[in-house]
Coordinates of C-alpha atoms and ligand atoms in Angstrom, one line a residue:
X23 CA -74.1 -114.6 -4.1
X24 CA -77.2 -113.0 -3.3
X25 CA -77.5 -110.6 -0.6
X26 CA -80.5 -108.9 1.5
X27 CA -79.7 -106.5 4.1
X28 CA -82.2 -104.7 5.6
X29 CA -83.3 -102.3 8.4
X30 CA -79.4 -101.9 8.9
X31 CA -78.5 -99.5 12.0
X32 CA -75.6 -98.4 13.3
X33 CA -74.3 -95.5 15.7
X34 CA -70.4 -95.1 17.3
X35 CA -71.4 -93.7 20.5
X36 CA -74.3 -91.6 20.0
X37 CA -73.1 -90.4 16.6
X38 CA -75.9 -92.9 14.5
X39 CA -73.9 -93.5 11.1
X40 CA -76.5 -95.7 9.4
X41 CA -79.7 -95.9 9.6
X42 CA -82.6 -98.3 8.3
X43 CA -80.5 -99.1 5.2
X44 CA -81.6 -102.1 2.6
X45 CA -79.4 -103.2 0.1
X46 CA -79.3 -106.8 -2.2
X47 CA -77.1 -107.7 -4.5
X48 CA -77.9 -110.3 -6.9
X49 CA -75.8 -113.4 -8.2
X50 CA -73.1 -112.0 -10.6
X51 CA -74.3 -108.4 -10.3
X52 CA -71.6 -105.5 -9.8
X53 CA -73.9 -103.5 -7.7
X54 CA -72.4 -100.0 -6.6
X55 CA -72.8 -98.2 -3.1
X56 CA -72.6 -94.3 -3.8
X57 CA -72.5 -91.5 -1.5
X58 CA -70.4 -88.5 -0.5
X59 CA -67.9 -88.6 1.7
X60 CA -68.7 -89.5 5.1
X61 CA -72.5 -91.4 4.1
X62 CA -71.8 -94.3 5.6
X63 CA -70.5 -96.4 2.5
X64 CA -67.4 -98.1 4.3
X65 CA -69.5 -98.5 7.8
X66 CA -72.0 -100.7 5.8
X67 CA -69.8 -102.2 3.4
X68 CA -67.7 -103.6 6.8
X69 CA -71.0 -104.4 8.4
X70 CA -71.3 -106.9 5.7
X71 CA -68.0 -108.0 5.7
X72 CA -67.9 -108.8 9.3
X73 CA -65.4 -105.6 10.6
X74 CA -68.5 -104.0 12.5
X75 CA -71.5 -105.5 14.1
X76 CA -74.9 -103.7 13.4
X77 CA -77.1 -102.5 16.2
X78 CA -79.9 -103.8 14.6
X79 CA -81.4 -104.9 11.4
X80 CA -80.9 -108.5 9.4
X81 CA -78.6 -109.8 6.7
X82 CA -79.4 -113.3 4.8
X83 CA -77.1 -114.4 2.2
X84 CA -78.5 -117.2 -0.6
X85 CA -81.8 -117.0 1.7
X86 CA -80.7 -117.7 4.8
X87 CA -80.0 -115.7 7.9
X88 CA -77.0 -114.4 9.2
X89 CA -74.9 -113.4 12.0
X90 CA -71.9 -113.6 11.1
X91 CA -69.7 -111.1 13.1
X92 CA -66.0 -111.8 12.8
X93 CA -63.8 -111.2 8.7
X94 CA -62.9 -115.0 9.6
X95 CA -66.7 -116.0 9.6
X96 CA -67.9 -113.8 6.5
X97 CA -65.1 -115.3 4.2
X98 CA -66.2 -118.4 5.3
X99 CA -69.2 -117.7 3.8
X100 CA -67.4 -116.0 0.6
X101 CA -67.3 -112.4 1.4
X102 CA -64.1 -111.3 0.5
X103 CA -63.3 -107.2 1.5
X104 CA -61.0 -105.4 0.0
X105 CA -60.2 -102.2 2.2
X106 CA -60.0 -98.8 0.8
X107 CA -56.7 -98.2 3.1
X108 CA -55.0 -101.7 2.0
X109 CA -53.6 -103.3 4.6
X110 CA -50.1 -105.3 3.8
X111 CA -47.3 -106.4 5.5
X112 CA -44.7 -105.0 3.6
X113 CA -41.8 -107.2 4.7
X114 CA -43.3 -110.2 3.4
X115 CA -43.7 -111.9 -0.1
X116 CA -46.5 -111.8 -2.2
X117 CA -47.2 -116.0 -1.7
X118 CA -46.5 -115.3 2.3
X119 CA -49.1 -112.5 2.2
X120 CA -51.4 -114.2 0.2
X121 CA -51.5 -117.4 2.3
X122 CA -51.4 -115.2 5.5
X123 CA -53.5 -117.0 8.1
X124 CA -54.4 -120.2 6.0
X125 CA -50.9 -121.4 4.9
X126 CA -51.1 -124.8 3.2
X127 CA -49.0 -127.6 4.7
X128 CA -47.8 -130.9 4.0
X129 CA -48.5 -134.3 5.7
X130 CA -46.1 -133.5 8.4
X131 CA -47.7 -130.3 9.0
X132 CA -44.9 -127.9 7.7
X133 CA -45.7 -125.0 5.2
X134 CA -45.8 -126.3 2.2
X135 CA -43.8 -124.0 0.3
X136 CA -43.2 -125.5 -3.0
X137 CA -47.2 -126.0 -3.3
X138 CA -48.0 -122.0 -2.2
X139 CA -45.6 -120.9 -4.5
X140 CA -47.2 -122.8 -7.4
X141 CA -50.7 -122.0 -6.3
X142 CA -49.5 -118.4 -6.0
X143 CA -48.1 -118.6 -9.4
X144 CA -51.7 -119.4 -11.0
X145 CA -53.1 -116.7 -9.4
X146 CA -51.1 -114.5 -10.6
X147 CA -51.3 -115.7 -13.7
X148 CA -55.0 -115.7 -13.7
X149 CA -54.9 -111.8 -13.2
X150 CA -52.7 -111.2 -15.6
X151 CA -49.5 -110.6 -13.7
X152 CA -47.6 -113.3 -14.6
X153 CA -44.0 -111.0 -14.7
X154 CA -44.2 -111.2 -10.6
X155 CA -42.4 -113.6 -8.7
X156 CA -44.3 -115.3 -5.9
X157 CA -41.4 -114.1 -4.1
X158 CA -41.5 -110.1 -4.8
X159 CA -41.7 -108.5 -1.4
X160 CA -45.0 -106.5 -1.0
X161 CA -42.8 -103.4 -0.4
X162 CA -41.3 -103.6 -4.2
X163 CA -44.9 -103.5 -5.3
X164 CA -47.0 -99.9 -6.4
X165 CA -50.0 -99.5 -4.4
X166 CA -51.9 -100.7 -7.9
X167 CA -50.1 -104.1 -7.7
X168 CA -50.6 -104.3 -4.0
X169 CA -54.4 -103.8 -4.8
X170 CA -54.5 -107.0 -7.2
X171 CA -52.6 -109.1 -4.8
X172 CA -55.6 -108.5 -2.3
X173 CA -58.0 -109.5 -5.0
X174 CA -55.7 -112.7 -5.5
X175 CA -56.4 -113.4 -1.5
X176 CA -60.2 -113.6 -2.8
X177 CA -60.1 -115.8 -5.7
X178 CA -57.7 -117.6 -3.5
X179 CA -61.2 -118.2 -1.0
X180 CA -63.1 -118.4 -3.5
X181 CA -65.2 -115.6 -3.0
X182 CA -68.7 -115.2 -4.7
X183 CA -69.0 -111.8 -3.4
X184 CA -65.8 -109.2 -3.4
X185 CA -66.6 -106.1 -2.2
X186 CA -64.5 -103.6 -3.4
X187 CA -63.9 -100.1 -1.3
X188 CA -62.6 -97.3 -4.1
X189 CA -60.4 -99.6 -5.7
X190 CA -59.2 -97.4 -8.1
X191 CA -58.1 -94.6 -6.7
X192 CA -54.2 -95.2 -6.5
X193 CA -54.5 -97.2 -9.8
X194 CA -53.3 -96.4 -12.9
X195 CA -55.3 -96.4 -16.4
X196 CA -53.7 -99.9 -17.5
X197 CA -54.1 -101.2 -13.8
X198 CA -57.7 -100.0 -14.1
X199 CA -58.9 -101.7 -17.5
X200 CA -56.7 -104.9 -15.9
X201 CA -58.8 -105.0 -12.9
X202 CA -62.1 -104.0 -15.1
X203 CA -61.0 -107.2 -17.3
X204 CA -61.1 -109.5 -13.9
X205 CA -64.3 -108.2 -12.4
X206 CA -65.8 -108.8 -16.3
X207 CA -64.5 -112.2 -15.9
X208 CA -65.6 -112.9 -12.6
X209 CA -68.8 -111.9 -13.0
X210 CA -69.4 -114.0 -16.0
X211 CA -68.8 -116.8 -13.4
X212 CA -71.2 -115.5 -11.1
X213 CA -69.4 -113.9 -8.7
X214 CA -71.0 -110.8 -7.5
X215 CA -69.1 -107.3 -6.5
X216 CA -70.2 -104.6 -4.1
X217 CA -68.6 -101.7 -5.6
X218 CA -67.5 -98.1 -4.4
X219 CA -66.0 -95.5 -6.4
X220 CA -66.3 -91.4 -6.5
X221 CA -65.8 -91.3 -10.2
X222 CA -68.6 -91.6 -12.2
X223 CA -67.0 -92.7 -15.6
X224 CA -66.3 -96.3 -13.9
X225 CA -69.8 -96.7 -12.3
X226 CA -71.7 -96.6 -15.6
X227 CA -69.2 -98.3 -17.3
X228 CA -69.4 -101.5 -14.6
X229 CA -72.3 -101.3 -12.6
X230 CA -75.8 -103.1 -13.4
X231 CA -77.6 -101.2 -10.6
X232 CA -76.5 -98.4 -8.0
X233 CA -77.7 -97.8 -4.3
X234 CA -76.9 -94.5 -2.9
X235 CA -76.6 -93.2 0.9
X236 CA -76.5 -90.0 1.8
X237 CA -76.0 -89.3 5.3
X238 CA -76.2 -92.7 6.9
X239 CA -79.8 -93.0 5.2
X240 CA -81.3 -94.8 2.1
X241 CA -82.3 -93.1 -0.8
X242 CA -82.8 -95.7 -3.2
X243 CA -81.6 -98.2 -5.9
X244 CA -81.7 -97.6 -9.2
X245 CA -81.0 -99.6 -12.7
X246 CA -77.6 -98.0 -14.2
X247 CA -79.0 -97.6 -17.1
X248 CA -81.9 -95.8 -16.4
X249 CA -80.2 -92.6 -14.3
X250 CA -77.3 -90.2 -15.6
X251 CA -74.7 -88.4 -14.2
X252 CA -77.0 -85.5 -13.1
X253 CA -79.5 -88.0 -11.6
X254 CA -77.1 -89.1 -9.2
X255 CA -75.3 -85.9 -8.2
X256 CA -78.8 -85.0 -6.9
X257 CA -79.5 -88.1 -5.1
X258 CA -76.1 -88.2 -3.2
X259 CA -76.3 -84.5 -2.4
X260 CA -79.7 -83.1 -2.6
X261 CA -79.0 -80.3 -5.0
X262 CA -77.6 -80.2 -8.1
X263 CA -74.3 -78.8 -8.9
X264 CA -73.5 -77.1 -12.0
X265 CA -70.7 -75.2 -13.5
X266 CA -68.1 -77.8 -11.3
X267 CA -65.0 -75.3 -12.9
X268 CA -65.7 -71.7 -12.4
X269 CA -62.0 -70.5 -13.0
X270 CA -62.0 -66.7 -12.9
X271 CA -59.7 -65.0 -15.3
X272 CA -56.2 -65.0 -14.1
X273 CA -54.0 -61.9 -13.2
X274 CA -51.4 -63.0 -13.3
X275 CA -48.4 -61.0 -10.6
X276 CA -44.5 -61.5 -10.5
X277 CA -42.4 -64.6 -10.8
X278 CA -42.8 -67.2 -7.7
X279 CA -41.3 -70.2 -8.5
X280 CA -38.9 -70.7 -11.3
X281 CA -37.2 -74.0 -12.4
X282 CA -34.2 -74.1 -14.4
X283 CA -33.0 -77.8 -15.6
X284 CA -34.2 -79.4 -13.1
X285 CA -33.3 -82.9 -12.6
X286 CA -33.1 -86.2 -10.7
X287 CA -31.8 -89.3 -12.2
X288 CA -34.2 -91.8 -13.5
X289 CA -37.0 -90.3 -11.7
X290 CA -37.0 -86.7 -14.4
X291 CA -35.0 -84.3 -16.8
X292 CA -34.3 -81.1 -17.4
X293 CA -37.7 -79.4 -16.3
X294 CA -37.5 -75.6 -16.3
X295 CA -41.1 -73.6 -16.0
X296 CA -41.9 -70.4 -14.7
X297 CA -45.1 -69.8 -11.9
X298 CA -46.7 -66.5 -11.6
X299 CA -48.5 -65.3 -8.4
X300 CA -52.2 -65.7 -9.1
X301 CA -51.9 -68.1 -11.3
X302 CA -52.9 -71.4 -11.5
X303 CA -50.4 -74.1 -13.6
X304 CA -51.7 -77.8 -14.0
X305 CA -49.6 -80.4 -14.8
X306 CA -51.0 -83.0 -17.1
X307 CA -49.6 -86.7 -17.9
X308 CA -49.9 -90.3 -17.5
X309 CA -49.0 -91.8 -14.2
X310 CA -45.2 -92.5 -13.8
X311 CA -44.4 -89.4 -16.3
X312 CA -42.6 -88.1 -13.7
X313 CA -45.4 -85.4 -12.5
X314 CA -45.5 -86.3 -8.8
X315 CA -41.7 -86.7 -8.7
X316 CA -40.6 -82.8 -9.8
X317 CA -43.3 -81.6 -6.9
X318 CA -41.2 -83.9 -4.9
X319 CA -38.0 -82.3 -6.1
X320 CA -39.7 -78.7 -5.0
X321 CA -40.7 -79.2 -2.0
X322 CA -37.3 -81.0 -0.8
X323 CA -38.8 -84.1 -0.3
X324 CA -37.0 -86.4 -2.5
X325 CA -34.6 -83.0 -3.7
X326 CA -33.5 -83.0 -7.1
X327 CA -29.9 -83.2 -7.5
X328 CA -29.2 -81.1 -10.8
X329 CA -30.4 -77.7 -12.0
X330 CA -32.0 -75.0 -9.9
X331 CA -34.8 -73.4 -7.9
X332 CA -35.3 -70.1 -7.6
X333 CA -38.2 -68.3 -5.6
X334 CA -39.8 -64.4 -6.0
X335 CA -36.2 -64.2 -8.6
X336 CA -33.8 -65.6 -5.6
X337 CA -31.6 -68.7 -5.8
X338 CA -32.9 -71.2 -3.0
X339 CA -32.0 -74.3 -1.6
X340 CA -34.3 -76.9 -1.0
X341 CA -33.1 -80.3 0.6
X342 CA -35.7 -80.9 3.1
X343 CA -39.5 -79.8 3.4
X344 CA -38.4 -77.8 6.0
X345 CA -36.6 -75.1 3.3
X346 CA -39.5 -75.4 1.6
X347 CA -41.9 -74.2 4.2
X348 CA -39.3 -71.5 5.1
X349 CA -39.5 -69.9 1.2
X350 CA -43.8 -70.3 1.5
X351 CA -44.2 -73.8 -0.3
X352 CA -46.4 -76.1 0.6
X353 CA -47.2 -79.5 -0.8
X354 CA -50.6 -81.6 -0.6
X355 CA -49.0 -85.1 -1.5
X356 CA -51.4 -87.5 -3.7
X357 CA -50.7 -90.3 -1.1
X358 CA -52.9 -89.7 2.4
X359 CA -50.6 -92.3 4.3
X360 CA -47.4 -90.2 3.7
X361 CA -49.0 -86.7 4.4
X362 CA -48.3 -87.3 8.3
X363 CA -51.3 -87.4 9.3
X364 CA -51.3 -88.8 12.7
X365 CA -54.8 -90.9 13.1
X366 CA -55.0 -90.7 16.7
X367 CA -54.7 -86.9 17.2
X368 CA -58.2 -85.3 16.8
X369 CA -58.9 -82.5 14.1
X370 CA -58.1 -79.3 15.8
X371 CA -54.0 -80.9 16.1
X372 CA -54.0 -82.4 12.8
X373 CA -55.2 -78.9 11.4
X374 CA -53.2 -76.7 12.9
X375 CA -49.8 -78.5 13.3
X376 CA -47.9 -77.4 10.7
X377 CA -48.8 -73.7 11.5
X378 CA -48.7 -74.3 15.0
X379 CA -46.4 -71.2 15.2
X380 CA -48.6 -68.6 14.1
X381 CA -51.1 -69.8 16.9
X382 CA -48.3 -68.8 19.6
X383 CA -47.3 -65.9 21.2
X384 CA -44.0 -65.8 24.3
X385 CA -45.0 -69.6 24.2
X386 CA -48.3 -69.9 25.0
X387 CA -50.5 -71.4 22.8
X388 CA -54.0 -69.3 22.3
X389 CA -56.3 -72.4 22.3
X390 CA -59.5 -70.2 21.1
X391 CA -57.8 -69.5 18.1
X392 CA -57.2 -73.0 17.2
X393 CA -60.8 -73.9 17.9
X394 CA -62.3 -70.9 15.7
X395 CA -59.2 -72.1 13.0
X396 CA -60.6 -75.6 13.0
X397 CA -64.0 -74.7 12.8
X398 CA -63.7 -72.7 10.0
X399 CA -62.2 -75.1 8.1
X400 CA -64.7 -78.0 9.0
X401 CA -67.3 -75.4 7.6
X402 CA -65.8 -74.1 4.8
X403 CA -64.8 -78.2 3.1
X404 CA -67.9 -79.5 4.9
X405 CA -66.0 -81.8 6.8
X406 CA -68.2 -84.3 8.0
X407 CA -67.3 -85.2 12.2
X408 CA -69.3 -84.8 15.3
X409 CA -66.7 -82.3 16.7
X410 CA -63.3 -81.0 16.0
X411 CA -62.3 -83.7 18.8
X412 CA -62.9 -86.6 16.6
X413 CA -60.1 -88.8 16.4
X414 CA -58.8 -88.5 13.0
X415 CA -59.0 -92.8 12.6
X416 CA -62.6 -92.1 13.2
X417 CA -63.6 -89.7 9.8
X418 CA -64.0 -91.3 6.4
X419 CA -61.4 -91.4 3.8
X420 CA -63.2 -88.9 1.7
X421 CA -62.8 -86.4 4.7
X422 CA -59.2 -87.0 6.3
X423 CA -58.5 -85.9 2.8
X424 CA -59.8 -82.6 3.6
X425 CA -58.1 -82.3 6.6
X426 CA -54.7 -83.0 4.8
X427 CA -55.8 -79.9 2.2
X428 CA -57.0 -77.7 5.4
X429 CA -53.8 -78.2 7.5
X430 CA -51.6 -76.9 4.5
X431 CA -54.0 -74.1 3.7
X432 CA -53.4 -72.8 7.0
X433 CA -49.8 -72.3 6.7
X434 CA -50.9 -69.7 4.2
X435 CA -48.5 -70.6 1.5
X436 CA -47.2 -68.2 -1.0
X437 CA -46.9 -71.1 -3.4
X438 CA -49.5 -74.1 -2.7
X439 CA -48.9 -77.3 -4.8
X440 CA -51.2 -80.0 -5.0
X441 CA -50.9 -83.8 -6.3
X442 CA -54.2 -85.1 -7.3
X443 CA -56.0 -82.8 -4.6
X444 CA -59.6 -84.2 -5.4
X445 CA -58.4 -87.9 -5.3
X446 CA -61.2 -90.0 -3.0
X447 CA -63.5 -86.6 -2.5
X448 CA -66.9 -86.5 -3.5
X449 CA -68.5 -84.2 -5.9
X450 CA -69.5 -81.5 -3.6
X451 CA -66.3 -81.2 -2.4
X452 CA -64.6 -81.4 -5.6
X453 CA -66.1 -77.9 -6.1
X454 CA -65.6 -76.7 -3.0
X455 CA -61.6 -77.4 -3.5
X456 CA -61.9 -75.6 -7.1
X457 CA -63.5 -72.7 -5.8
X458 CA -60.8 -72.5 -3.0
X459 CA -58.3 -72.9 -5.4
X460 CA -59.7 -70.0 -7.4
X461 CA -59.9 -67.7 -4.1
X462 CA -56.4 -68.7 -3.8
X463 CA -54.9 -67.5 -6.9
X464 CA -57.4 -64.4 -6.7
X465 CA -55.6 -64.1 -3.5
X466 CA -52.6 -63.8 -5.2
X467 CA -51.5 -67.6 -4.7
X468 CA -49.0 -69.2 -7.0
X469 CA -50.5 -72.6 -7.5
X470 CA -49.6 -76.1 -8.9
X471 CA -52.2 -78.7 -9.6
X472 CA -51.2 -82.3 -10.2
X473 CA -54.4 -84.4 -12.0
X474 CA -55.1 -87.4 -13.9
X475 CA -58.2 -86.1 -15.0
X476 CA -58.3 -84.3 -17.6
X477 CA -61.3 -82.4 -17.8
X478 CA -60.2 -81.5 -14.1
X479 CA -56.6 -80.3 -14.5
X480 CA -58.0 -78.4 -17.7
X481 CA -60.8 -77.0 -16.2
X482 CA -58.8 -75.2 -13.2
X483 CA -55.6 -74.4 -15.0
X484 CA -54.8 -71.3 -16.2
X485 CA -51.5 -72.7 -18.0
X486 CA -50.8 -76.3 -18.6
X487 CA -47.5 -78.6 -18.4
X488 CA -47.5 -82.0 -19.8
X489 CA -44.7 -84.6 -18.8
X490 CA -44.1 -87.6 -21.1
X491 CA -41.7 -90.1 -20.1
X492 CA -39.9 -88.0 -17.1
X493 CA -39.6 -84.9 -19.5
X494 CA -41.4 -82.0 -19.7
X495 CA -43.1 -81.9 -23.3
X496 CA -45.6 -79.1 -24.0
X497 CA -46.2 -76.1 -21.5
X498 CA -48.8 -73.6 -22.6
X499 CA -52.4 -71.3 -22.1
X500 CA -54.5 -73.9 -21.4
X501 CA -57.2 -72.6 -23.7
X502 CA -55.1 -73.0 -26.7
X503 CA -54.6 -76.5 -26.6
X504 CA -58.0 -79.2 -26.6
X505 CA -58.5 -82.6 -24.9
X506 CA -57.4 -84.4 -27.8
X507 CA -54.0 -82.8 -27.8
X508 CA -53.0 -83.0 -24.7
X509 CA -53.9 -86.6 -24.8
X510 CA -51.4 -86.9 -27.9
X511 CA -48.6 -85.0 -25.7
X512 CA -49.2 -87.4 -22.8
X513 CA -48.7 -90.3 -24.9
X514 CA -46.3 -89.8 -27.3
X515 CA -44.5 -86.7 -26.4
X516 CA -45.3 -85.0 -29.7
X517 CA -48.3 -83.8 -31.3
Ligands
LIG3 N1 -65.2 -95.7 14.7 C1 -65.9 -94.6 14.5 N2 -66.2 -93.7 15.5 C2 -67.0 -92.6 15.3 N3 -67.4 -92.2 14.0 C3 -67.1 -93.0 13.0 C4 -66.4 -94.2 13.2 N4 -66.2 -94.8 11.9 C5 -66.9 -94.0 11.1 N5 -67.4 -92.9 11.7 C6 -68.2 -91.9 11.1 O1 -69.2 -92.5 10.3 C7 -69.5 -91.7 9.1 C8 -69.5 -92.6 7.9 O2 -68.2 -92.9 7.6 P1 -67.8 -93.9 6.4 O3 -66.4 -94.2 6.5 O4 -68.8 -95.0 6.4 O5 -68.1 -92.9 5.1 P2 -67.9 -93.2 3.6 O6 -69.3 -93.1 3.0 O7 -67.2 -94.5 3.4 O8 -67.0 -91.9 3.1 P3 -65.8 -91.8 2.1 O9 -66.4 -91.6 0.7 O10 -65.1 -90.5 2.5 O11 -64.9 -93.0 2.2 C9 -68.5 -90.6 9.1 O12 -69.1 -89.4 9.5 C10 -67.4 -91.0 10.1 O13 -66.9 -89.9 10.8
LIG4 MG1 -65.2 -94.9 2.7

């Protein structure tokens, strides 16, 4: 499909989110939309896919001239928009979900199950997930599974453009290439792809050419191959930013956290590690090695039903979140949807919820100091809004991301653990979160940082844990160990 928007506008209220923005997309290109967070990627991306009208501005697809202003229209057309926050009904099947809206029926007009399940079937097969059952409830599926059932809905149209909103980010490394495999495939059959990602790796390893957006304007369109890494950090943010880790030596104080054998059946075994205050320990493996599940175990969560946790040398209990707050943990959990983040509360209530407490005195909240809280947070992670009012539904991904990682600050933890903490967050911010990190632990902050990426995880961490396989494998001073080894650890469990 070939696509020409130009002269694209947009404002919510009088907050103008795009402005004058061009972008075309050739037949069986993978064109990428870059920005930071908050640029106005998603607002244009569902400009095109018929979520938002524009204020002005024209759109022709295949040379002609559009208006198309309803998701039913643009499919029609073979847009198909795959959200960043997936939308699924999880009580359904994967054939009911796929078929949602344009079931198939048979000459007496009944749903024609017997023929949805078989095309389902195809599909599925097509994308390589042949081991699911047209009748797997969405719920039973990961969020990387869910994600390739929403790209069955557009082969399912047809589609001859997808556009894809950071598909990757809950995806994991063998869900990626599979979904790299499709889009290869696809595109060898012309279909094009508008695509949007914050890591950089997956942009020059699928893109043909690159628009970026920085602040709801245009700065230009580039061949892949002709720009680097560095080339694009400048056109999304204006500046270049070097020396992304800048861990300061670590001093480290007493013991904060201690696990002894922990353990939680099927989900991981017999963990034991020590955390010093002012220190910062990363935690390294492949997704599903259990990484995610032990945080869960700490915090109370999902509690871990053998071994023990002790904090500052005490025995504790931890069954609920609640324990865990009340011995100074908090927990930034990788998945935004679960963090409680309640959409339709503005900025200064989202921030300050949790720590609501420390804001009150004989019962009387002191409202300036939750303005001045807020504020300083919305400085100091440069969260885009137009006030501290905002709605929270109303701020890009990238940024209700921040807000999640600015409420927890605030309760001022003595031991702060992060899943993934940069997941969705632009570059700029990235280092912004590092260098609060290393404040923290300065600060005398016991911290635990969850990644998938490497060079991140080893680039903050003072001390590194790698989990294979729900066990924990290799803890040690990060700079003894290299890439390549860890890599072997996460893999195999051995060196
Ligand atoms: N319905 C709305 N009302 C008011 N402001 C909005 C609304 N939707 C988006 N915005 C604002 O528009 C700007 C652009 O948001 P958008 O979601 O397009 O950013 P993005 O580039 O996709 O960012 P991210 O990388 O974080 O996903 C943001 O500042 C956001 O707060
Ligand atoms: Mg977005």
């Amino acid at each position: 499909m070939n696509v020409e928007m130009k002269g694209i506008c947009k404002a919510f209220g009088h907050v103008n989110v795009l402005t004058d923005i061009a972008l075309s997309i050739a037949d069986g290109e993978v064109h990428a939309l870059m920005g930071e967070n908050g640029a106005g990627k998603s607002t244009l991306i569902k400009i095109l896919a018929g979520v938002y009208i524009r204020d002005s501005g024209t759109v022709t697809i295949d040379g002609v001239p559009v208006d198309a202003c309803s998701i039913a229209a643009c499919q029609q057309l073979g847009i198909a928009y795959v959200h960043q926050e997936l939308n699924v009904i999880n009580d359904m099947s994967i054939a009911d979900n796929l078929f949602l809206g344009r079931e198939l029926r048979n000459r007496f007009g009944f749903i024609d199950r017997p023929r949805m399940n078989q095309t389902c079937a195809e599909l599925l097969n097509e994308l390589h997930l042949e081991h699911l059952s047209p009748d797997t409830l969405m719920r039973q599926l990961s969020v990387g599974y869910q994600q390739m059932i929403e790209i069955a809905k557009a082969l399912l149209i047809n589609a001859r453009l997808i556009i894809l909103d950071e598909p990757t980010a809950a995806l994991t490394d063998k869900e990626i290439r599979t979904l790299f495999t499709i889009v290869r495939k696809l595109k060898a059959q012309g279909v094009s792809f508008l695509y949007v990602s914050h890591r950089m790796n997956e942009i020059f390893e699928l893109s043909d050419r690159i628009t970026v957006l920085r602040d709801g304007r245009y700065i230009g369109t580039c061949q892949t191959t002709d720009v680097n890494e560095d080339d694009l950090v400048r056109m999304m943010t204006g500046r270049s930013i070097d020396n992304l880790y800048t861990a300061s030596e670590a001093i480290p104080g007493d013991i904060a956290l201690e696990l002894r054998n922990l353990g939680s059946t099927g989900k991981y075994e017999d963990v034991s590690f020590t955390l010093r205050a002012g220190e910062v320990l990363g935690f390294a493996g492949l997704m599903g090695a259990g990484r995610s599940e032990v945080m869960h175990g700490i915090f109370g969560s999902y509690p871990a039903e053998t071994g023990e946790i002790h904090v500052h040398g005490k025995p504790v209990t931890i069954k609920t979140p609640r324990d865990a707050s009340k011995h100074g943990i908090a927990f930034v959990a990788e998945n935004r949807k679960e963090e409680g983040l309640i959409l339709d509360f503005n900025l200064t209530e989202n921030t300050t919820l949790p720590s609501l407490n420390s804001f009150s005195k004989n019962g009387l909240v002191n409202d300036a100091a939750l303005v001045t809280t807020t504020d300083k947070h919305i400085a100091r992670l440069h969260i885009k809004t137009s006030s501290r009012d905002q709605k929270l539904k109303n701020l890009s991904g990238g940024n209700q991301q921040k807000v999640v990682l600015a409420k927890w600050l605030e309760t001022r933890p003595d031991i702060l653990i992060l899943d993934e903490p940069t997941r969705g967050v632009d570059i700029g911010a990235k280092k912004e979160i590092y260098d609060i990190i290393n404040t923290l632990k300065q600060q005398g902050v016991a911290i635990i940082v969850v990644s998938s990426e490497l060079s991140e995880v080893m680039g903050i961490s003072d001390r590194l844990a790698i989990m294979h396989q729900r066990r924990l494998v290799k803890i040690a001073d990060t700079d003894t160990l290299t890439q390549d080894q860890v890599l072997k650890y996460a893999f195999t469990g051995a060196q």
